[in-house]
Amino acid sequence: MKWAHFQIISSRWLLTSVVVFTISLCSEVFRYEFDFPASFSSYAYLSLLSLQFSDIERQRFPSLMFRLVQNRTRNSLLRLKPRAYLALPSALVENLSTASERLPETIHESSDSEAIWNVIVARSGDRVSEDEVFNRLSNDEICNRVNLSDALIHKLLHRFRDDWRSALGVLNWAESCKGHRHSSESFDLAVDILGKARKWDRMREFVERMRGEKLVTLNTIAKIMRRFAGAGEWEEAVKVFDELREFGLEKNTESMNLLLDTLCKEKRVEQARAILLELKSHITPNAHTFNIFVHGWCKANRVEEALWTIQEMKGHGFRPCVISYTTVIRCYCQQSNFIKVYEVLSEMEANGSPPNSVTYTTIMSSLNAQKEFEESLRVATRMRRSGCEPDTLFYNCLIHTLARAGRLDEAERVFRVEMPELGVVMNTSTYNSMIAMYCHLDEEEKAVEVLREMESLKLCDPDVHSYHPLLRSCFKRGDVVEVGRLLKEMVTKHELSLDESTYTFLIQRFCRADMCEWAYSLFEEMISQDIKPRHRTCLLLLEEVKKRNMRESAERIEHIMKTVKLTSPVK
């Protein structure tokens, strides 16, 4: 028995020695091929492997190493830096960069979607013309065996929403398949994709075809008008409304409100007002019409006009609702004019339109932004005394406020006792508030307990913001291996993808941790996913790569700063 035990131990040490020797022997080759930093030791490789891979994955170590090379051509963080490969198993390459928004799907639809996606994307580093996409799909045996459905087409169009050529290639291929006929929703998605890319002529072609097949709906018109208005072509949006009858649709209150809402959301409130004055003689406005203008004036930061609209609303026999007043309160909050906020609050109570939970939560959130936590808690007390029923959003805000005010026991009581007793459902933000509170207090174990509780109860799923405080804590104590473990958990366990805020956070933290190569890898991954970096993120990374004489990287960053419209810092 002892001899067998000794043999097992010896075998394990032998395997470990072989792995270390193999990595050491190949390290220079890997650094040349994958740009490993010379400072990253074989021991570090093995540490990451032993911590990040499961027992089964460790047994498949040779095949995993093979896939590291095999996946060299894929557009992902795992392609750009092998340290990320080692932190996250290579079988998860496609999960990291896949958009987290997903349409409902069956297992077969998901599998077919991946097959088609790979035919279009994985075989080429660049997205090509719609004709080439069509040819690839038509000549692929796997794609020819796919069972086409509207749900599958919608999923593919959703995935290619930022790549109009591939989207049209998919549509053309699907149409060529026997027995498939596009739904109006598929056409609507195509119109929206083309409008987003500002391919107006192609968009009009689709609309004309839809008109011939009598597939144009108000939803189609809404997408067209919003894309025109969003591109600054508001006159074209009005023209679409004028042509409604040609599409078999009526000019009525609903379609008029659609146009007015489109213009107001793009801060074209004055043009919308002129159109209303022209149309109201033969199209009767309703309460929603006036609420559109209340929102529009407030968005343009012209709150006095919004108040005047509320009076006009009363003149037409409509009673302003809580939404109307809350919109005005939100505008005053943005101006930090809390005297006016409380005046409107009192007016609501006097006029028989009592504030709701959203109203109070809006005020509390604005006070929190001003670090007026005690005043925010007084608003919460006022709400409770008014008899207003609290909801999940209110409690999320209350937990955050109590934590920031240093009332930790009260925050825990709200989370553990008050919400369950009242039957208020907790959502992801509720748990995130608790995780952030514990991490802020350096009580990471309690934060992880809350995360595991969220997973086990399955009331809601973690999002990327659930992990931000935990990642921040790891960087604070210099535990980069734990950062890798958390990232792996995000991708494998919860199928989360990195968003702009997460990329920015990681890049900045890696720069501060003197791990510039990791930061630059994430930057390249961010660009490859068409996520625009913030200007100050580029400046920080540029400064760091210049310090390390990474000339090519510096030139690349400078080129991106000149050619890409960067995201401005959040004010």
Coordinates of C-alpha atoms in Angstrom, one line a residue:
M1 CA 0.0 0.0 0.0
K2 CA 2.8 2.4 0.9
W3 CA 4.7 1.5 -2.3
A4 CA 1.5 2.2 -4.4
H5 CA 1.1 5.5 -2.5
F6 CA 4.7 6.4 -3.2
Q7 CA 4.3 5.5 -6.9
I8 CA 1.3 7.9 -7.1
I9 CA 3.2 10.7 -5.4
S10 CA 6.2 10.1 -7.6
S11 CA 4.1 10.1 -10.7
R12 CA 2.5 13.4 -9.7
W13 CA 5.9 15.0 -9.1
L14 CA 7.2 13.6 -12.4
L15 CA 4.2 15.0 -14.3
T16 CA 4.7 18.4 -12.6
S17 CA 8.4 18.3 -13.4
V18 CA 7.6 17.5 -17.0
V19 CA 5.1 20.3 -17.3
V20 CA 7.5 22.9 -15.7
F21 CA 10.4 21.7 -17.9
T22 CA 8.2 21.8 -21.1
I23 CA 7.0 25.3 -20.3
S24 CA 10.6 26.4 -19.5
L25 CA 11.9 24.9 -22.7
C26 CA 9.2 26.5 -24.8
S27 CA 9.0 29.9 -23.0
E28 CA 11.2 31.7 -25.5
V29 CA 9.2 30.3 -28.4
F30 CA 6.0 31.4 -26.8
R31 CA 7.3 34.8 -26.0
Y32 CA 8.2 35.3 -29.6
E33 CA 4.9 34.0 -30.9
F34 CA 2.6 35.5 -28.3
D35 CA 4.7 38.3 -26.9
F36 CA 5.1 37.0 -23.4
P37 CA 7.0 39.3 -21.1
A38 CA 10.3 37.9 -20.1
S39 CA 9.5 38.5 -16.4
F40 CA 6.6 36.1 -16.4
S41 CA 8.2 32.9 -15.0
S42 CA 7.4 29.3 -15.7
Y43 CA 6.3 29.0 -12.0
A44 CA 3.8 31.7 -12.6
Y45 CA 2.5 29.8 -15.6
L46 CA 2.1 26.7 -13.5
S47 CA 0.5 28.6 -10.6
L48 CA -2.1 30.1 -12.9
L49 CA -2.8 26.7 -14.5
S50 CA -3.1 24.9 -11.2
L51 CA -5.4 27.5 -9.7
Q52 CA -7.6 28.1 -12.8
F53 CA -8.0 24.7 -14.4
S54 CA -10.3 22.1 -13.0
D55 CA -9.1 18.5 -12.4
I56 CA -10.5 17.4 -15.8
E57 CA -8.9 20.4 -17.5
R58 CA -5.5 19.6 -15.9
Q59 CA -5.8 16.1 -17.3
R60 CA -6.3 17.6 -20.7
F61 CA -3.4 20.0 -20.4
P62 CA -1.6 18.9 -23.6
S63 CA -4.7 19.5 -25.7
L64 CA -5.3 22.8 -24.0
M65 CA -1.8 23.9 -24.9
F66 CA -2.5 22.8 -28.5
R67 CA -5.6 24.9 -28.5
L68 CA -3.7 27.9 -27.3
V69 CA -1.8 27.8 -30.6
Q70 CA -4.9 26.7 -32.6
N71 CA -6.9 29.8 -31.3
R72 CA -4.1 32.1 -32.3
T73 CA -6.2 33.6 -35.1
R74 CA -9.3 34.3 -33.1
N75 CA -10.3 37.8 -32.3
S76 CA -10.3 37.7 -28.5
L77 CA -8.4 38.7 -25.4
L78 CA -7.3 35.0 -25.2
R79 CA -5.7 35.4 -28.7
L80 CA -3.9 38.6 -27.8
K81 CA -2.2 37.5 -24.6
P82 CA -1.4 33.9 -23.5
R83 CA -1.4 34.9 -19.9
A84 CA -5.1 35.4 -20.3
Y85 CA -5.2 32.0 -22.0
L86 CA -3.7 30.5 -18.9
A87 CA -6.0 32.4 -16.6
L88 CA -9.1 31.3 -18.7
P89 CA -9.3 27.9 -20.4
S90 CA -9.1 28.3 -24.2
A91 CA -12.4 26.4 -24.7
L92 CA -14.0 29.7 -23.5
V93 CA -12.5 31.9 -26.2
E94 CA -15.8 32.8 -27.8
N95 CA -17.7 33.4 -24.5
L96 CA -15.6 36.4 -23.5
S97 CA -16.4 38.5 -26.5
T98 CA -19.9 37.4 -27.2
A99 CA -22.5 40.1 -26.4
S100 CA -24.2 39.4 -23.1
E101 CA -27.6 40.4 -24.5
R102 CA -29.3 37.2 -25.8
L103 CA -32.5 36.4 -27.4
P104 CA -34.5 33.4 -26.2
E105 CA -33.3 30.3 -28.0
T106 CA -33.4 26.6 -28.0
I107 CA -30.3 24.4 -27.8
H108 CA -30.5 23.7 -31.5
E109 CA -30.8 27.3 -32.4
S110 CA -27.8 28.2 -30.3
S111 CA -25.7 25.5 -31.9
D112 CA -26.8 26.5 -35.4
S113 CA -26.1 30.1 -34.6
E114 CA -22.6 29.3 -33.5
A115 CA -22.0 27.2 -36.7
I116 CA -23.1 30.1 -39.0
W117 CA -21.2 32.6 -36.9
N118 CA -18.0 30.6 -37.2
V119 CA -18.4 30.3 -41.0
I120 CA -18.7 34.0 -41.4
V121 CA -16.2 35.2 -38.7
A122 CA -13.8 32.5 -37.5
R123 CA -12.4 31.8 -40.9
S124 CA -11.2 35.3 -41.5
G125 CA -9.9 38.1 -39.4
D126 CA -11.9 40.7 -41.3
R127 CA -15.6 40.9 -42.0
V128 CA -16.1 40.9 -45.8
S129 CA -18.7 41.8 -48.3
E130 CA -22.3 40.5 -48.1
D131 CA -21.8 38.5 -51.4
E132 CA -18.8 36.7 -49.8
V133 CA -20.8 36.0 -46.7
F134 CA -23.6 34.6 -48.9
N135 CA -21.2 32.4 -50.8
R136 CA -19.5 31.1 -47.7
L137 CA -22.8 30.1 -46.2
S138 CA -24.2 28.6 -49.4
N139 CA -21.1 26.5 -49.9
D140 CA -20.8 25.2 -46.3
E141 CA -22.1 21.7 -45.7
I142 CA -23.0 22.4 -42.0
C143 CA -25.0 25.5 -42.9
N144 CA -26.9 23.6 -45.6
R145 CA -28.1 21.2 -42.9
V146 CA -29.2 23.9 -40.6
N147 CA -33.0 24.0 -39.8
L148 CA -33.8 27.6 -40.5
S149 CA -36.3 29.4 -38.2
D150 CA -37.3 33.0 -37.6
A151 CA -35.8 32.8 -34.1
L152 CA -32.4 31.7 -35.6
I153 CA -32.4 34.5 -38.2
H154 CA -33.3 37.1 -35.5
K155 CA -30.5 35.8 -33.3
L156 CA -28.0 36.1 -36.1
L157 CA -29.2 39.6 -37.0
H158 CA -28.9 40.6 -33.4
R159 CA -25.3 39.3 -33.3
F160 CA -24.4 41.1 -36.5
R161 CA -26.2 44.3 -35.5
D162 CA -22.9 46.3 -35.9
D163 CA -21.9 44.6 -39.1
W164 CA -24.4 45.4 -41.8
R165 CA -22.6 43.5 -44.6
S166 CA -22.7 40.2 -42.7
A167 CA -26.3 40.8 -41.6
L168 CA -27.4 41.3 -45.2
G169 CA -25.4 38.3 -46.3
V170 CA -27.2 36.2 -43.7
L171 CA -30.6 37.5 -44.9
N172 CA -29.8 36.8 -48.6
W173 CA -28.6 33.3 -47.8
A174 CA -31.6 32.5 -45.7
E175 CA -33.9 33.7 -48.4
S176 CA -32.2 31.4 -50.9
C177 CA -32.9 28.4 -48.7
K178 CA -35.9 26.4 -49.8
G179 CA -39.1 27.0 -47.8
H180 CA -37.9 30.0 -45.9
R181 CA -39.8 33.3 -46.0
H182 CA -38.6 36.4 -44.0
S183 CA -40.9 37.7 -41.3
S184 CA -41.7 41.3 -40.9
E185 CA -39.6 41.3 -37.8
S186 CA -36.5 40.1 -39.8
F187 CA -37.0 43.0 -42.2
D188 CA -37.5 45.4 -39.3
L189 CA -34.1 44.3 -37.8
A190 CA -32.4 44.7 -41.2
V191 CA -33.9 48.2 -41.6
D192 CA -32.6 49.1 -38.1
I193 CA -29.1 47.7 -38.8
L194 CA -28.9 49.6 -42.1
G195 CA -30.1 52.8 -40.4
K196 CA -27.6 52.4 -37.6
A197 CA -24.8 52.2 -40.3
R198 CA -26.4 55.2 -42.1
K199 CA -26.8 53.2 -45.3
W200 CA -29.8 55.1 -46.3
D201 CA -30.2 53.9 -49.9
R202 CA -30.0 50.3 -48.9
M203 CA -32.5 51.0 -46.1
R204 CA -34.9 52.6 -48.5
E205 CA -34.6 49.5 -50.8
F206 CA -35.7 47.3 -47.9
V207 CA -38.6 49.6 -47.0
E208 CA -39.8 49.7 -50.6
R209 CA -39.7 45.9 -50.7
M210 CA -41.6 45.7 -47.4
R211 CA -44.2 48.1 -48.8
G212 CA -44.7 45.9 -51.8
E213 CA -45.3 42.9 -49.5
K214 CA -47.4 44.9 -47.1
L215 CA -45.1 44.3 -44.2
V216 CA -44.5 47.9 -43.1
T217 CA -45.8 48.5 -39.5
L218 CA -45.6 51.3 -37.1
N219 CA -42.7 49.5 -35.5
T220 CA -40.9 49.7 -38.9
I221 CA -41.7 53.4 -39.1
A222 CA -40.4 54.0 -35.6
K223 CA -37.1 52.4 -36.4
I224 CA -36.7 54.5 -39.6
M225 CA -37.6 57.8 -37.9
R226 CA -35.4 57.2 -34.9
R227 CA -32.4 56.4 -37.1
F228 CA -32.9 59.5 -39.2
A229 CA -33.4 61.7 -36.2
G230 CA -30.4 60.1 -34.4
A231 CA -28.2 61.0 -37.4
G232 CA -29.4 64.6 -37.4
E233 CA -31.7 64.1 -40.4
W234 CA -34.9 65.1 -38.6
E235 CA -36.4 66.5 -41.8
E236 CA -36.3 63.0 -43.2
A237 CA -38.1 61.6 -40.2
V238 CA -40.9 64.2 -40.7
K239 CA -41.0 63.2 -44.4
V240 CA -41.5 59.5 -43.4
F241 CA -44.5 60.6 -41.2
D242 CA -45.9 62.6 -44.2
E243 CA -45.8 59.4 -46.3
L244 CA -47.5 57.2 -43.9
R245 CA -50.6 56.6 -46.1
E246 CA -48.4 55.3 -48.9
F247 CA -47.4 52.5 -46.5
G248 CA -51.0 51.8 -45.7
L249 CA -50.8 53.4 -42.3
E250 CA -52.9 56.2 -40.7
K251 CA -51.9 59.6 -39.4
N252 CA -53.5 59.5 -36.0
T253 CA -52.6 60.3 -32.4
E254 CA -50.5 57.2 -32.0
S255 CA -48.3 57.8 -35.1
M256 CA -48.1 61.6 -34.3
N257 CA -46.9 60.8 -30.8
L258 CA -44.3 58.5 -32.3
L259 CA -42.9 61.3 -34.4
L260 CA -43.0 63.9 -31.6
D261 CA -41.3 61.4 -29.2
T262 CA -38.6 60.7 -31.8
L263 CA -37.9 64.5 -32.2
C264 CA -38.0 65.3 -28.5
K265 CA -35.6 62.5 -27.6
E266 CA -33.1 64.0 -30.1
K267 CA -33.6 67.5 -28.4
R268 CA -35.6 68.8 -31.4
V269 CA -38.3 69.9 -29.1
E270 CA -39.0 73.2 -30.8
Q271 CA -39.5 71.5 -34.2
A272 CA -41.8 69.0 -32.5
R273 CA -43.7 71.8 -30.9
A274 CA -44.2 73.4 -34.4
I275 CA -45.4 70.1 -35.8
L276 CA -47.9 69.7 -33.0
L277 CA -49.3 73.2 -33.6
E278 CA -49.8 72.3 -37.2
L279 CA -51.3 68.9 -36.7
K280 CA -53.6 69.4 -33.6
S281 CA -56.4 70.9 -35.7
H282 CA -57.1 67.5 -37.2
I283 CA -55.2 65.1 -34.9
T284 CA -56.3 65.3 -31.2
P285 CA -53.4 65.2 -28.7
N286 CA -53.8 63.0 -25.6
A287 CA -52.2 63.0 -22.2
H288 CA -49.2 61.1 -23.5
T289 CA -48.6 63.8 -26.1
F290 CA -48.1 66.4 -23.3
N291 CA -45.9 64.0 -21.3
I292 CA -43.7 63.6 -24.3
F293 CA -43.1 67.4 -24.3
V294 CA -42.6 67.5 -20.5
H295 CA -39.8 64.9 -21.1
G296 CA -38.5 66.7 -24.1
W297 CA -38.2 70.1 -22.4
C298 CA -36.6 68.6 -19.3
K299 CA -34.1 66.7 -21.5
A300 CA -33.2 70.1 -23.1
N301 CA -32.8 71.5 -19.6
R302 CA -35.7 73.9 -20.1
V303 CA -37.7 73.1 -17.0
E304 CA -39.8 76.2 -17.1
E305 CA -41.3 75.2 -20.5
A306 CA -41.9 71.7 -19.0
L307 CA -44.0 73.4 -16.2
W308 CA -45.8 75.5 -18.7
T309 CA -46.7 72.2 -20.6
I310 CA -48.1 70.8 -17.5
Q311 CA -50.4 73.8 -17.2
E312 CA -51.3 73.4 -20.9
M313 CA -52.1 69.8 -20.2
K314 CA -54.6 70.8 -17.5
G315 CA -56.2 73.3 -19.9
H316 CA -56.9 70.4 -22.3
G317 CA -58.7 68.5 -19.5
F318 CA -55.9 66.1 -18.6
R319 CA -54.7 65.6 -15.1
P320 CA -50.9 65.6 -14.8
C321 CA -49.8 62.2 -13.5
V322 CA -47.0 61.2 -11.2
I323 CA -44.7 60.6 -14.2
S324 CA -45.1 64.2 -15.4
Y325 CA -44.1 65.6 -12.0
T326 CA -41.3 63.1 -11.4
T327 CA -39.8 64.1 -14.7
V328 CA -39.7 67.8 -13.6
I329 CA -38.3 66.7 -10.2
R330 CA -35.5 64.7 -12.0
C331 CA -34.6 67.8 -14.0
Y332 CA -34.4 70.0 -10.9
C333 CA -32.3 67.3 -9.2
Q334 CA -29.8 67.4 -12.2
Q335 CA -29.6 71.1 -11.5
S336 CA -29.0 70.4 -7.8
N337 CA -32.0 72.8 -7.1
F338 CA -33.4 70.9 -4.2
I339 CA -35.5 73.8 -3.0
K340 CA -37.6 73.5 -6.2
V341 CA -37.6 69.7 -5.8
Y342 CA -39.4 70.0 -2.5
E343 CA -41.8 72.6 -3.8
V344 CA -42.9 70.2 -6.6
L345 CA -43.1 67.4 -4.1
S346 CA -45.5 69.4 -2.0
E347 CA -47.5 70.4 -5.0
M348 CA -47.9 66.8 -6.0
E349 CA -49.3 65.9 -2.5
A350 CA -51.6 68.9 -2.6
N351 CA -52.9 68.2 -6.1
G352 CA -53.9 64.6 -5.4
S353 CA -51.0 63.1 -7.4
P354 CA -49.0 61.7 -4.5
P355 CA -45.3 60.9 -5.2
N356 CA -44.5 57.2 -5.7
S357 CA -41.4 55.2 -4.9
V358 CA -39.7 56.3 -8.2
T359 CA -40.2 59.9 -7.2
Y360 CA -38.5 59.5 -3.8
T361 CA -35.8 57.2 -5.1
T362 CA -34.9 59.8 -7.8
I363 CA -34.5 62.5 -5.1
M364 CA -32.4 60.1 -2.8
S365 CA -30.1 59.1 -5.7
S366 CA -29.5 62.8 -6.5
L367 CA -28.7 63.6 -2.9
N368 CA -26.4 60.6 -2.7
A369 CA -24.5 62.0 -5.8
Q370 CA -24.0 65.2 -3.8
K371 CA -22.9 63.1 -0.8
E372 CA -25.8 64.4 1.2
F373 CA -26.5 61.0 2.8
E374 CA -28.3 62.1 5.9
E375 CA -30.6 64.3 3.9
S376 CA -31.3 61.3 1.6
L377 CA -32.3 59.3 4.6
R378 CA -34.7 62.0 5.7
V379 CA -36.3 61.7 2.3
A380 CA -36.7 57.9 2.9
T381 CA -38.3 58.7 6.3
R382 CA -40.7 61.1 4.6
M383 CA -41.7 58.4 2.1
R384 CA -42.4 55.9 4.8
R385 CA -44.6 58.3 6.7
S386 CA -46.5 59.1 3.5
G387 CA -47.6 55.5 3.3
C388 CA -46.0 55.1 -0.1
E389 CA -45.2 51.4 -0.8
P390 CA -41.5 50.8 -1.2
D391 CA -40.2 48.8 -4.1
T392 CA -36.9 47.1 -5.0
L393 CA -35.3 50.2 -6.5
F394 CA -36.1 52.2 -3.4
Y395 CA -34.5 49.5 -1.1
N396 CA -31.4 49.3 -3.4
C397 CA -31.0 53.0 -3.0
L398 CA -31.6 52.9 0.7
I399 CA -29.0 50.1 1.3
H400 CA -26.5 52.1 -0.7
T401 CA -27.3 55.3 1.3
L402 CA -27.1 53.5 4.7
A403 CA -23.7 52.0 3.7
R404 CA -22.3 55.4 2.6
A405 CA -23.7 57.0 5.8
G406 CA -21.8 54.4 7.9
R407 CA -25.0 52.7 9.2
L408 CA -23.9 49.2 8.3
D409 CA -26.1 47.4 10.8
E410 CA -29.1 49.1 9.4
A411 CA -28.1 48.3 5.9
E412 CA -27.8 44.6 6.8
R413 CA -31.2 44.7 8.6
V414 CA -32.9 46.1 5.5
F415 CA -31.3 43.4 3.4
R416 CA -31.8 40.4 5.8
V417 CA -35.0 41.3 7.6
E418 CA -37.1 44.2 6.2
M419 CA -37.1 43.3 2.5
P420 CA -38.0 39.6 3.1
E421 CA -40.7 40.5 5.7
L422 CA -42.4 42.8 3.2
G423 CA -42.0 40.4 0.3
V424 CA -39.9 42.8 -1.7
V425 CA -38.0 40.9 -4.4
M426 CA -34.2 41.4 -4.4
N427 CA -32.6 41.9 -7.8
T428 CA -29.0 41.9 -9.0
S429 CA -28.5 45.5 -7.9
T430 CA -29.6 44.7 -4.4
Y431 CA -26.9 42.1 -4.0
N432 CA -24.4 44.3 -5.8
S433 CA -25.0 47.0 -3.2
M434 CA -24.2 44.6 -0.4
I435 CA -21.1 43.2 -2.2
A436 CA -19.8 46.8 -2.8
M437 CA -20.4 47.7 0.9
Y438 CA -18.5 44.7 2.2
C439 CA -15.6 45.2 -0.2
H440 CA -15.4 48.9 0.8
L441 CA -15.0 47.7 4.4
D442 CA -12.3 45.2 3.3
E443 CA -14.7 42.3 4.3
E444 CA -14.2 40.4 1.1
E445 CA -15.3 37.1 2.6
K446 CA -18.7 38.5 3.4
A447 CA -18.9 39.9 -0.1
V448 CA -18.2 36.5 -1.6
E449 CA -20.8 35.0 0.7
V450 CA -23.4 37.4 -0.7
L451 CA -22.3 36.5 -4.3
R452 CA -22.7 32.8 -3.5
E453 CA -26.0 33.4 -1.9
M454 CA -27.2 35.1 -5.1
E455 CA -26.1 32.1 -7.1
S456 CA -27.7 29.5 -4.8
L457 CA -31.1 31.3 -4.4
K458 CA -31.3 31.9 -8.2
L459 CA -33.6 34.8 -7.8
C460 CA -31.3 36.8 -10.1
D461 CA -28.0 36.4 -11.9
P462 CA -24.7 38.3 -11.2
D463 CA -23.6 40.8 -13.8
V464 CA -20.2 42.4 -14.5
H465 CA -20.9 45.0 -11.8
S466 CA -21.2 42.2 -9.2
Y467 CA -17.5 41.5 -9.8
H468 CA -16.2 45.0 -10.0
P469 CA -15.8 45.5 -6.2
L470 CA -14.2 42.0 -5.8
L471 CA -11.8 42.7 -8.7
R472 CA -11.0 46.1 -7.1
S473 CA -10.2 44.4 -3.8
C474 CA -7.9 41.9 -5.5
F475 CA -5.9 44.7 -7.2
K476 CA -5.8 46.5 -3.9
R477 CA -3.9 43.6 -2.3
G478 CA -1.9 42.8 -5.4
D479 CA -3.5 39.4 -6.0
V480 CA -3.4 39.1 -9.8
V481 CA -4.0 35.3 -9.7
E482 CA -7.3 35.9 -8.0
V483 CA -8.2 38.5 -10.7
G484 CA -7.7 35.7 -13.2
R485 CA -9.9 33.3 -11.2
L486 CA -12.7 35.9 -11.0
L487 CA -12.5 36.6 -14.7
K488 CA -12.7 32.9 -15.5
E489 CA -15.7 32.6 -13.2
M490 CA -17.4 35.6 -15.0
V491 CA -16.9 34.0 -18.4
T492 CA -17.4 30.3 -17.7
K493 CA -19.9 30.2 -14.9
H494 CA -22.1 33.2 -15.8
E495 CA -21.3 33.7 -19.5
L496 CA -20.7 37.4 -18.9
S497 CA -18.9 39.6 -21.4
L498 CA -16.7 42.6 -20.7
D499 CA -18.3 45.9 -21.3
E500 CA -16.8 49.4 -21.7
S501 CA -16.6 50.1 -18.0
T502 CA -15.0 46.7 -17.2
Y503 CA -12.4 47.1 -19.9
T504 CA -11.6 50.6 -18.7
F505 CA -11.4 49.5 -15.1
L506 CA -9.1 46.6 -15.9
I507 CA -6.8 48.6 -18.2
Q508 CA -6.4 51.3 -15.5
R509 CA -5.7 48.8 -12.7
F510 CA -3.2 46.8 -14.7
C511 CA -1.4 50.0 -15.6
R512 CA -1.2 51.0 -11.9
A513 CA -0.1 47.4 -11.1
D514 CA 2.9 47.9 -13.4
M515 CA 1.5 45.2 -15.8
C516 CA 1.4 47.3 -19.0
E517 CA 1.4 44.3 -21.3
W518 CA -1.9 43.0 -19.9
A519 CA -3.4 46.5 -20.1
Y520 CA -2.4 46.8 -23.7
S521 CA -3.8 43.4 -24.6
L522 CA -7.1 44.4 -23.1
F523 CA -7.0 47.7 -25.1
E524 CA -6.5 45.8 -28.3
E525 CA -9.3 43.4 -27.4
M526 CA -11.6 46.4 -26.6
I527 CA -10.9 47.9 -30.1
S528 CA -11.4 44.6 -31.8
Q529 CA -14.9 44.4 -30.3
D530 CA -15.8 47.9 -31.6
I531 CA -15.9 49.2 -28.0
K532 CA -14.6 52.8 -28.0
P533 CA -12.1 53.6 -25.2
R534 CA -12.3 56.7 -23.1
H535 CA -9.8 59.5 -24.0
R536 CA -8.2 59.5 -20.6
T537 CA -7.8 55.7 -20.8
C538 CA -5.8 56.1 -24.0
L539 CA -3.7 58.8 -22.4
L540 CA -2.9 56.7 -19.4
L541 CA -2.0 53.6 -21.4
L542 CA 0.0 55.7 -23.9
E543 CA 2.1 57.1 -21.0
E544 CA 2.7 53.7 -19.6
V545 CA 3.8 52.1 -22.9
K546 CA 6.1 55.0 -23.7
K547 CA 7.8 54.5 -20.3
R548 CA 8.6 50.9 -21.3
N549 CA 9.7 51.8 -24.8
M550 CA 6.9 49.9 -26.4
R551 CA 7.1 52.0 -29.6
E552 CA 4.8 50.0 -31.8
S553 CA 2.1 49.9 -29.1
A554 CA 2.5 53.7 -28.6
E555 CA 2.1 54.3 -32.3
R556 CA -0.9 52.1 -32.4
I557 CA -2.6 54.0 -29.5
E558 CA -1.8 57.4 -31.1
H559 CA -3.2 56.2 -34.4
I560 CA -6.5 55.1 -32.7
M561 CA -6.7 58.4 -30.8
K562 CA -6.5 60.3 -34.1
T563 CA -8.8 58.1 -36.1
V564 CA -11.5 56.8 -33.7
K565 CA -14.1 59.1 -32.0
L566 CA -13.3 58.3 -28.4
T567 CA -15.7 58.2 -25.5
S568 CA -15.4 61.4 -23.4
P569 CA -14.9 61.1 -19.7
V570 CA -18.1 60.8 -17.7
K571 CA -18.8 64.2 -16.1

